[in-house]
PDB file of C-alpha atoms in Angstrom:
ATOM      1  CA  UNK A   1     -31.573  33.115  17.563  1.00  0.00           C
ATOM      2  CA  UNK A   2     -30.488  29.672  15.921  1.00  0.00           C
ATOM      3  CA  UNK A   3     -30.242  29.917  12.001  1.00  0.00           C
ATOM      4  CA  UNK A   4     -27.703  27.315  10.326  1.00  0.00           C
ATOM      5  CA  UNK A   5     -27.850  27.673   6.443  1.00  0.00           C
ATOM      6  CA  UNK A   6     -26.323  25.999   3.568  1.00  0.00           C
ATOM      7  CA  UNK A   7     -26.527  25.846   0.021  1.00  0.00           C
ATOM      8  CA  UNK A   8     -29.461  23.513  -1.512  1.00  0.00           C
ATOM      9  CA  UNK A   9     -27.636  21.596  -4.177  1.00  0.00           C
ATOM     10  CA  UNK A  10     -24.166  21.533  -5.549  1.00  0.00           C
ATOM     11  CA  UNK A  11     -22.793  20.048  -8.809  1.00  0.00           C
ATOM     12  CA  UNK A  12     -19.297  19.090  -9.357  1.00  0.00           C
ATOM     13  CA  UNK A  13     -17.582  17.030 -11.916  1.00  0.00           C
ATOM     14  CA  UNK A  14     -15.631  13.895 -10.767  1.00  0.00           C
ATOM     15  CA  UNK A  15     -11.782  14.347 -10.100  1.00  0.00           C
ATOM     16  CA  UNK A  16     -12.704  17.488  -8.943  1.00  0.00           C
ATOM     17  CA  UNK A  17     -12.464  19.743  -5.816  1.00  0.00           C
ATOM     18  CA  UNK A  18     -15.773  20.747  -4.104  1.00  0.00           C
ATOM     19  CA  UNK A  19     -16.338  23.415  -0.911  1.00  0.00           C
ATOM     20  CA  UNK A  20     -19.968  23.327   0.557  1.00  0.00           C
ATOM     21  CA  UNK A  21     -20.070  26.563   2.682  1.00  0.00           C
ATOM     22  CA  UNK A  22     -22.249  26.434   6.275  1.00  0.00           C
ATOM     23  CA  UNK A  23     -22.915  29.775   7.557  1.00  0.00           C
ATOM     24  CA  UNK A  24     -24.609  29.543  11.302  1.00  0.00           C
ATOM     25  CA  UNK A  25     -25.877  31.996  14.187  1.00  0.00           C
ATOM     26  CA  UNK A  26     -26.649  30.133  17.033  1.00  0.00           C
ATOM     27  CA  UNK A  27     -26.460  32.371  20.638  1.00  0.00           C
ATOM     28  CA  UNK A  28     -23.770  30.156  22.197  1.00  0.00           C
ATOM     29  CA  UNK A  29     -21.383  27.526  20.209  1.00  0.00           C
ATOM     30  CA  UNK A  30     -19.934  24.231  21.490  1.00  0.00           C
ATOM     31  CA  UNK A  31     -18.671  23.442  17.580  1.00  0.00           C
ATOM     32  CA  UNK A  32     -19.472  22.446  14.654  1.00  0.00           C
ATOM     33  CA  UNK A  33     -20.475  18.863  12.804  1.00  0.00           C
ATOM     34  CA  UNK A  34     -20.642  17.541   9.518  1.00  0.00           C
ATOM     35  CA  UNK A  35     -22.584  14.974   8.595  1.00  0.00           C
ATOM     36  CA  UNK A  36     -22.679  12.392   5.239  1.00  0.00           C
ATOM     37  CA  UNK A  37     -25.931  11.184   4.203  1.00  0.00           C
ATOM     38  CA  UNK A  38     -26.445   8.672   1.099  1.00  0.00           C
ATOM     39  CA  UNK A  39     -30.097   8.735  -0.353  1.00  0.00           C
ATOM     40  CA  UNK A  40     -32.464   6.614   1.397  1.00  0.00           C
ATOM     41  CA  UNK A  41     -29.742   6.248   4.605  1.00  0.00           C
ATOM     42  CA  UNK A  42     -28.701   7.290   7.800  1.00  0.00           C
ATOM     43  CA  UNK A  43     -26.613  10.734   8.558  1.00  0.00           C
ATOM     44  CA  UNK A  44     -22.935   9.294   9.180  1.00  0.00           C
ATOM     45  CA  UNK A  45     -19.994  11.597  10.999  1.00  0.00           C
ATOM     46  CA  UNK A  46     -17.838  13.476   9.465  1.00  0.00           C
ATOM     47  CA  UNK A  47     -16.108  15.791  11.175  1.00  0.00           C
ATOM     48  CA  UNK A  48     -16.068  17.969  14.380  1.00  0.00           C
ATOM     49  CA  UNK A  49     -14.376  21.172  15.079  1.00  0.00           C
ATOM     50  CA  UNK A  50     -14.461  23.410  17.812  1.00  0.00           C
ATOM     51  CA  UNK A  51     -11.349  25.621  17.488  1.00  0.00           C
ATOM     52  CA  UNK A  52     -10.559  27.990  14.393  1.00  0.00           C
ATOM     53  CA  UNK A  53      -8.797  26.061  11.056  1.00  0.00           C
ATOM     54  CA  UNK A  54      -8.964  23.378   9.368  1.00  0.00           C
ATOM     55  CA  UNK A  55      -8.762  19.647  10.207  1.00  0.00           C
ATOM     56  CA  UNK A  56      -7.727  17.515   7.308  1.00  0.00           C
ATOM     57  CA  UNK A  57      -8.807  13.550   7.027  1.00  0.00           C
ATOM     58  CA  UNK A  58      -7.979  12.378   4.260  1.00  0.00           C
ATOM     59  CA  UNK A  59      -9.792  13.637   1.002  1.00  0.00           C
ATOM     60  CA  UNK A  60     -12.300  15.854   3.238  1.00  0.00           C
ATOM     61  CA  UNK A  61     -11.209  18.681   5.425  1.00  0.00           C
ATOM     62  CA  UNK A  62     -13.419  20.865   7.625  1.00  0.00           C
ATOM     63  CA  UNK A  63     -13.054  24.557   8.315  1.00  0.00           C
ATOM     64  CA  UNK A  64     -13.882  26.958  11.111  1.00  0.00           C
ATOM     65  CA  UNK A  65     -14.082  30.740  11.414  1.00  0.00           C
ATOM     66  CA  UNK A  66     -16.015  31.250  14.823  1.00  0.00           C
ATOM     67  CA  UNK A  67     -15.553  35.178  14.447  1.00  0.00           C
ATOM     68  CA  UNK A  68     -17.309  34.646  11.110  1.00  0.00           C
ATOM     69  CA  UNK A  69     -19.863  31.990  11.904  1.00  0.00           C
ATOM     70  CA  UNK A  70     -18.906  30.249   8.938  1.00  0.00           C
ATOM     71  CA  UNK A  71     -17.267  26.714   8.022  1.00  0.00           C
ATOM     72  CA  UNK A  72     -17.273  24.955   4.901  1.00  0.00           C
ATOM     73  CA  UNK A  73     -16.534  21.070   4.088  1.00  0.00           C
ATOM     74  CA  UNK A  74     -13.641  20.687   1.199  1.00  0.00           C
ATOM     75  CA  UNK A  75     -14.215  17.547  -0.475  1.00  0.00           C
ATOM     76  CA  UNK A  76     -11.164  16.518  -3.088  1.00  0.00           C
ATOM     77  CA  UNK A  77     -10.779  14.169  -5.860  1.00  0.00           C
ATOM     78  CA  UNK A  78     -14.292  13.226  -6.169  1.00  0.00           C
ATOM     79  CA  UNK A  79     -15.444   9.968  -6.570  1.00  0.00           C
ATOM     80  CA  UNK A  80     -18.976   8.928  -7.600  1.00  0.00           C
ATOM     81  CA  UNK A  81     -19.728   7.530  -4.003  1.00  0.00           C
ATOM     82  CA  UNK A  82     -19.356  11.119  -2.609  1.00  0.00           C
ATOM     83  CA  UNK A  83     -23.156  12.219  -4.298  1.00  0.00           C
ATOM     84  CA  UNK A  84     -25.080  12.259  -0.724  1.00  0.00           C
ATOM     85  CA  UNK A  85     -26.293  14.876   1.043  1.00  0.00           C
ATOM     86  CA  UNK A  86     -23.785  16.927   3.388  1.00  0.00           C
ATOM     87  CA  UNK A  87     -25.668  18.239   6.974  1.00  0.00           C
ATOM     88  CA  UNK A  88     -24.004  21.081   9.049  1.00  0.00           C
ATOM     89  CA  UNK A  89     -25.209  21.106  12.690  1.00  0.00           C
ATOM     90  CA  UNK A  90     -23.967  23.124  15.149  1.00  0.00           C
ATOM     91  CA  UNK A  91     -23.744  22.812  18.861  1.00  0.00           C
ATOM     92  CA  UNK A  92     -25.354  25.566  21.273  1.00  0.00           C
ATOM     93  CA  UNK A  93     -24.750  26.456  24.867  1.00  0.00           C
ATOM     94  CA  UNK A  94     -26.993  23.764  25.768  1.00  0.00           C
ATOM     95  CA  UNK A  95     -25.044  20.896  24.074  1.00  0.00           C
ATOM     96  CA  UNK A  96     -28.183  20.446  21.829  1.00  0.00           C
ATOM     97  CA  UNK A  97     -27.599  20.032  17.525  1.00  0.00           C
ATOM     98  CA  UNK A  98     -29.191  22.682  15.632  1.00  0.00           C
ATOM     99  CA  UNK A  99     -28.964  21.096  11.823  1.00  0.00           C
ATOM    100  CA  UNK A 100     -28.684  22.955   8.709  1.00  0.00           C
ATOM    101  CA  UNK A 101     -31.526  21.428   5.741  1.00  0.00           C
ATOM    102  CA  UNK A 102     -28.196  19.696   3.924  1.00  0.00           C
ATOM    103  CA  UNK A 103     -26.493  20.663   1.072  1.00  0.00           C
ATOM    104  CA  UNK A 104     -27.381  17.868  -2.013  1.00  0.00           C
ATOM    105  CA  UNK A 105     -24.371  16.779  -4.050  1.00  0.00           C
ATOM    106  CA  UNK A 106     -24.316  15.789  -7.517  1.00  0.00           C
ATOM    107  CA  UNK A 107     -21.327  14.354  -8.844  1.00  0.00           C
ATOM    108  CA  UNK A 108     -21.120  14.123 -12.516  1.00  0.00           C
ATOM    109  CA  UNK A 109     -18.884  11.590 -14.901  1.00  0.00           C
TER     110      UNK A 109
ATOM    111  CA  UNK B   1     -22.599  -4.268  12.381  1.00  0.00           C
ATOM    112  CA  UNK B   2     -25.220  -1.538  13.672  1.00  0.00           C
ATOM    113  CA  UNK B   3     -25.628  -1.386  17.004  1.00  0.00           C
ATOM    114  CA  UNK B   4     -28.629   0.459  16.698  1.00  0.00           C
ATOM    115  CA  UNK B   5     -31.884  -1.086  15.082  1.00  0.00           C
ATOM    116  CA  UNK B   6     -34.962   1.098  14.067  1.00  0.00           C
ATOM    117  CA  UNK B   7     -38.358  -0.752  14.193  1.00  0.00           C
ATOM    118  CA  UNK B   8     -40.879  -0.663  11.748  1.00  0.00           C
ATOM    119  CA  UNK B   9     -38.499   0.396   8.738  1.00  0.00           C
ATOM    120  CA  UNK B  10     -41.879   1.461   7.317  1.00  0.00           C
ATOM    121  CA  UNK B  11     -45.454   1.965   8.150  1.00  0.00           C
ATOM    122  CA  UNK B  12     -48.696   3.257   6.744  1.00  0.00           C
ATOM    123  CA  UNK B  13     -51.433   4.319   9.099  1.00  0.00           C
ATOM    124  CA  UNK B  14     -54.322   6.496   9.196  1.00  0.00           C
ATOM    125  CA  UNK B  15     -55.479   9.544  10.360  1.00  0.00           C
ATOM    126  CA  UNK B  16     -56.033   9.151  14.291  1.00  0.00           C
ATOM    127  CA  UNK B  17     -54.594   5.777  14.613  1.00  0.00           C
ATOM    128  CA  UNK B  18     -52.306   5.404  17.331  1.00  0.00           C
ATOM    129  CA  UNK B  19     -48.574   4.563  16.279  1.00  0.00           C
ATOM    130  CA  UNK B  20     -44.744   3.346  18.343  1.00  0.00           C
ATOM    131  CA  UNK B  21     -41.575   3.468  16.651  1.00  0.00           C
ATOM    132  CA  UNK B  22     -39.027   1.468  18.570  1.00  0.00           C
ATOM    133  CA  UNK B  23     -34.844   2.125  18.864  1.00  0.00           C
ATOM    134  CA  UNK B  24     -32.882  -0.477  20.236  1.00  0.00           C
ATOM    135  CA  UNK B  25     -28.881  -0.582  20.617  1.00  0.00           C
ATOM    136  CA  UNK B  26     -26.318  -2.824  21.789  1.00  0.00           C
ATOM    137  CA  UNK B  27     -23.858  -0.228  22.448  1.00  0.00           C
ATOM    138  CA  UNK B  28     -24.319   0.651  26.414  1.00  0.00           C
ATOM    139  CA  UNK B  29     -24.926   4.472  25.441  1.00  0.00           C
ATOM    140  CA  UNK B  30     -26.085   6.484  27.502  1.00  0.00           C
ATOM    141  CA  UNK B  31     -27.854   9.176  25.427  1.00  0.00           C
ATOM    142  CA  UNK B  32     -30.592   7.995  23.146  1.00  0.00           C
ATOM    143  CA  UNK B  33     -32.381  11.128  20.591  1.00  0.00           C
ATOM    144  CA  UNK B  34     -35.422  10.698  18.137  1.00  0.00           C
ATOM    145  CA  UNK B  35     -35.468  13.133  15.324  1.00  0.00           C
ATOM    146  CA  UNK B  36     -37.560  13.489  12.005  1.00  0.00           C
ATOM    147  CA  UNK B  37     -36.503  14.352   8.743  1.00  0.00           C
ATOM    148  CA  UNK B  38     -38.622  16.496   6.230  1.00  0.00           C
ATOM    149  CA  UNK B  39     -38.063  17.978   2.370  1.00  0.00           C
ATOM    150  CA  UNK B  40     -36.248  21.484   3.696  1.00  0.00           C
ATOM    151  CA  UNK B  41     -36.048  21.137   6.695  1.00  0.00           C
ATOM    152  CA  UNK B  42     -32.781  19.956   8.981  1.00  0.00           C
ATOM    153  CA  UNK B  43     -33.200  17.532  11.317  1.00  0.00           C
ATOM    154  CA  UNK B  44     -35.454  18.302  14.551  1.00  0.00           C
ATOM    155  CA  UNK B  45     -35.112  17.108  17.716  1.00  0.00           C
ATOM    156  CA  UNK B  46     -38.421  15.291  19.283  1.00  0.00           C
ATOM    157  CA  UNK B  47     -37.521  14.098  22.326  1.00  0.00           C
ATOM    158  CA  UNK B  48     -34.328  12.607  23.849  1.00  0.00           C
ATOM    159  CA  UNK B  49     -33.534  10.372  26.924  1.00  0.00           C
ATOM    160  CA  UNK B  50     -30.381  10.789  29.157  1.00  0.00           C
ATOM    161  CA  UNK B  51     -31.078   7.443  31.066  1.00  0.00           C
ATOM    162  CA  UNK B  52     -33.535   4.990  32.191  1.00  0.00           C
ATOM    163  CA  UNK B  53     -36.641   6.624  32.724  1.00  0.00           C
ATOM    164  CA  UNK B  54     -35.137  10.166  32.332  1.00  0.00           C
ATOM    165  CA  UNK B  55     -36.335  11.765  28.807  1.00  0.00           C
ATOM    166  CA  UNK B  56     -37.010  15.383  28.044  1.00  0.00           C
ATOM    167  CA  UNK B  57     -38.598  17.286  24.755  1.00  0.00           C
ATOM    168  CA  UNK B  58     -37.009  18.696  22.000  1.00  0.00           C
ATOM    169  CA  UNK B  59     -37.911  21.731  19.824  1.00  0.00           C
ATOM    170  CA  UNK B  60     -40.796  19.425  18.156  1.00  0.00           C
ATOM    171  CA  UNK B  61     -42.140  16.867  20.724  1.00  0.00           C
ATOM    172  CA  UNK B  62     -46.094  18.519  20.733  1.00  0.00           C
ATOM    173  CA  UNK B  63     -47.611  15.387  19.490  1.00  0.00           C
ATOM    174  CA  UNK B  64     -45.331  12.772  20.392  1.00  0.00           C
ATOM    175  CA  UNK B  65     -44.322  10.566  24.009  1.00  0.00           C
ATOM    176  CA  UNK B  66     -41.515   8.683  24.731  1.00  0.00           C
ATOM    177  CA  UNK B  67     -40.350   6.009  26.770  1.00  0.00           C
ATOM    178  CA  UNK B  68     -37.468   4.203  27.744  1.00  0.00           C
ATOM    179  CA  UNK B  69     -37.553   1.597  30.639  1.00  0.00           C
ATOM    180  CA  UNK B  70     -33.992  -0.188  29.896  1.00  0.00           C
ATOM    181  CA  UNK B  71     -30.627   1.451  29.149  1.00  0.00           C
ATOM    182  CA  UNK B  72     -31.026  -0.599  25.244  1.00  0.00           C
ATOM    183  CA  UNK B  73     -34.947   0.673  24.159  1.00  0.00           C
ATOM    184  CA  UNK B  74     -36.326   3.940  23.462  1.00  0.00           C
ATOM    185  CA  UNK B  75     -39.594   4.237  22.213  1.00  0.00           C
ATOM    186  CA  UNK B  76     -41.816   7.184  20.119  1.00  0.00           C
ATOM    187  CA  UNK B  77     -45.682   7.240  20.652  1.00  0.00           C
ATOM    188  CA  UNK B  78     -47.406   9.296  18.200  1.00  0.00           C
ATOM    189  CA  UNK B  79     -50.483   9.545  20.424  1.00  0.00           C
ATOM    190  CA  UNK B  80     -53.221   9.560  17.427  1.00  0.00           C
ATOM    191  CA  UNK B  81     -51.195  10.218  14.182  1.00  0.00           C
ATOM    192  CA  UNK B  82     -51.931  13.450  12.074  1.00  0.00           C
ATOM    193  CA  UNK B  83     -51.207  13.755   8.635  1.00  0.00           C
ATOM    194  CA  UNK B  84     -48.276  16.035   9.427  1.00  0.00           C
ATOM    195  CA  UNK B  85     -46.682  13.664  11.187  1.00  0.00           C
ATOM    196  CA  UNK B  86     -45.430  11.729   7.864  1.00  0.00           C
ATOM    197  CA  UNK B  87     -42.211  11.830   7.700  1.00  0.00           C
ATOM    198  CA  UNK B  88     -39.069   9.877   8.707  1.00  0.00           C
ATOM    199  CA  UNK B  89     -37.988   9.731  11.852  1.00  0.00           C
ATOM    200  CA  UNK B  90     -34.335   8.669  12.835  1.00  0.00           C
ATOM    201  CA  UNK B  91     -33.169   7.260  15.989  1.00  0.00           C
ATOM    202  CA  UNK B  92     -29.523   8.316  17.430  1.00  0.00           C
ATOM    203  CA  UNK B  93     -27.332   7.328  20.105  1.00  0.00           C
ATOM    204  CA  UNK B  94     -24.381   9.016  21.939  1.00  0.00           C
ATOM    205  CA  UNK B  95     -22.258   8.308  24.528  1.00  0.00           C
ATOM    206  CA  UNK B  96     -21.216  11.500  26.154  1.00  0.00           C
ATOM    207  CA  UNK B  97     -24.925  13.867  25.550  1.00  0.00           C
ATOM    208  CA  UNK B  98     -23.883  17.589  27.625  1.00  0.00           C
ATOM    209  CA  UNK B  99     -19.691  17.494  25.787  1.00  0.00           C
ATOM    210  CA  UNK B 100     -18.770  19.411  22.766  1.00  0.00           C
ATOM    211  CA  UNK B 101     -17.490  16.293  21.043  1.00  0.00           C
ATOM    212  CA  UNK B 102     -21.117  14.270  20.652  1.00  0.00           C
ATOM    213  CA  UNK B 103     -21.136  12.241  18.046  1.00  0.00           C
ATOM    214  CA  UNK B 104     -24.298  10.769  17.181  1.00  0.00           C
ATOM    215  CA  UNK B 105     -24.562   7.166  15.574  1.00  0.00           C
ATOM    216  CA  UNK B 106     -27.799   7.027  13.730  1.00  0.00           C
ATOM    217  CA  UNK B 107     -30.407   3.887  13.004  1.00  0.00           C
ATOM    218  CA  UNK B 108     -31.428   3.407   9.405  1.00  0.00           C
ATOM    219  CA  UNK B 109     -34.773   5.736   9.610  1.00  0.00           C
ATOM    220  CA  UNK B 110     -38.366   4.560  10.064  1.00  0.00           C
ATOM    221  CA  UNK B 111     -40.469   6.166   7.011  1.00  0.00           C
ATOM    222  CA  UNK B 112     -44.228   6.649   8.444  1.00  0.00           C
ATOM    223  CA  UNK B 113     -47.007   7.844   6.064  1.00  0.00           C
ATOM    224  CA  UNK B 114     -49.975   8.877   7.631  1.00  0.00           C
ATOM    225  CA  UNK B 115     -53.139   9.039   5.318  1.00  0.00           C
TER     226      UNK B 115
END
């Protein structure tokens, strides 16, 4: 089966550290996406990762346990700009995205 | 900037009324993907092309028809719009498709209502 879930909303405070958590259990796995997406705009790449760990870029780094079926997106000292919606996809056998629903981030003063 | 242009931004039709969405890029890519984007749901995959006259459906695509005659357009037919068929649909392009590292570059939606 193909299931990708994520939280629904997340609130943080800014200056903070945030970890949105994507859980997936797609029957074959060519690795793992992240998406941005402001209100009202189009998704925009994150980050991509195939093999276990993390990869840090700058204030976000993305993390992958493919015994677990589980990566999560660490976002660090928040800004205001980072309230968007966060999508998880994953990759199956057949190279096609299965996307999570998002994860909606609220950044507070 | 873009690269990628979506076409309407946003329509309103009715029930039964036939209705095209156009994607056009500037980028050369290969791999061209319409999706739509409801309240709870992730995105879904309607239909994508992998070159000039070669498309095939996604997990959503009853419905819908696609076309793409040059490398730079790809177009969505909804056939005779249904009210379930609101929603917004996103183009995306790619330049590798069938490789683990496919990024997708997204147009700016195209929000249809259908009444």
């Amino acid at each position: 089966g193909q299931n990708i879930d994520q939280p629904t909303e997340m609130t943080a405070t800014e200056g903070a550290i945030v970890q949105i958590n994507c859980t997936y259990q797609t029957s074959g796995f060519n690795g793992l996406f992240w998406y941005q997406q402001h209100a009202g705009e189009a998704p925009t790449f994150l980050s991509y990762n195939v093999l276990d760990g993390l990869e840090e870029k700058g204030r976000f780094s993305s993390f992958l346990s493919r015994s677990k079926g589980y990566s999560y997106l660490l976002l660090k000292e928040l800004q205001m700009k980072d309230s968007a919606s966060y999508l998880c996809a994953d990759m199956d056998s057949n190279y096609q995205l299965i996307w999570g629903a998002g994860t909606k981030l609220i950044i507070k003063p | 900037d873009a690269g990628i242009t979506q076409s309407p931004r946003h329509k309103v039709t009715e029930t039964g009324t036939p209705v095209t969405l156009r994607c056009h890029q500037t980028e050369n890519h290969r791999y061209m993907y319409w999706y739509r984007q409801d309240p709870g749901h992730g995105l879904r995959l309607i239909h994508y092309s992998y070159g000039v006259k070669d498309t095939d459906k996604g997990e959503v695509s009853d419905g819908y028809s696609v076309s793409r005659s040059k490398t730079e357009d790809f177009l969505l037919t909804l056939e005779s719009a249904t009210s379930s068929q609101t929603s917004v649909y996103f183009c995306a392009i790619s330049e590798q498709g069938y490789s683990g590292a496919n990024v997708l570059t997204f147009g700016a939606g195209s929000r249809l209502t259908v009444l």
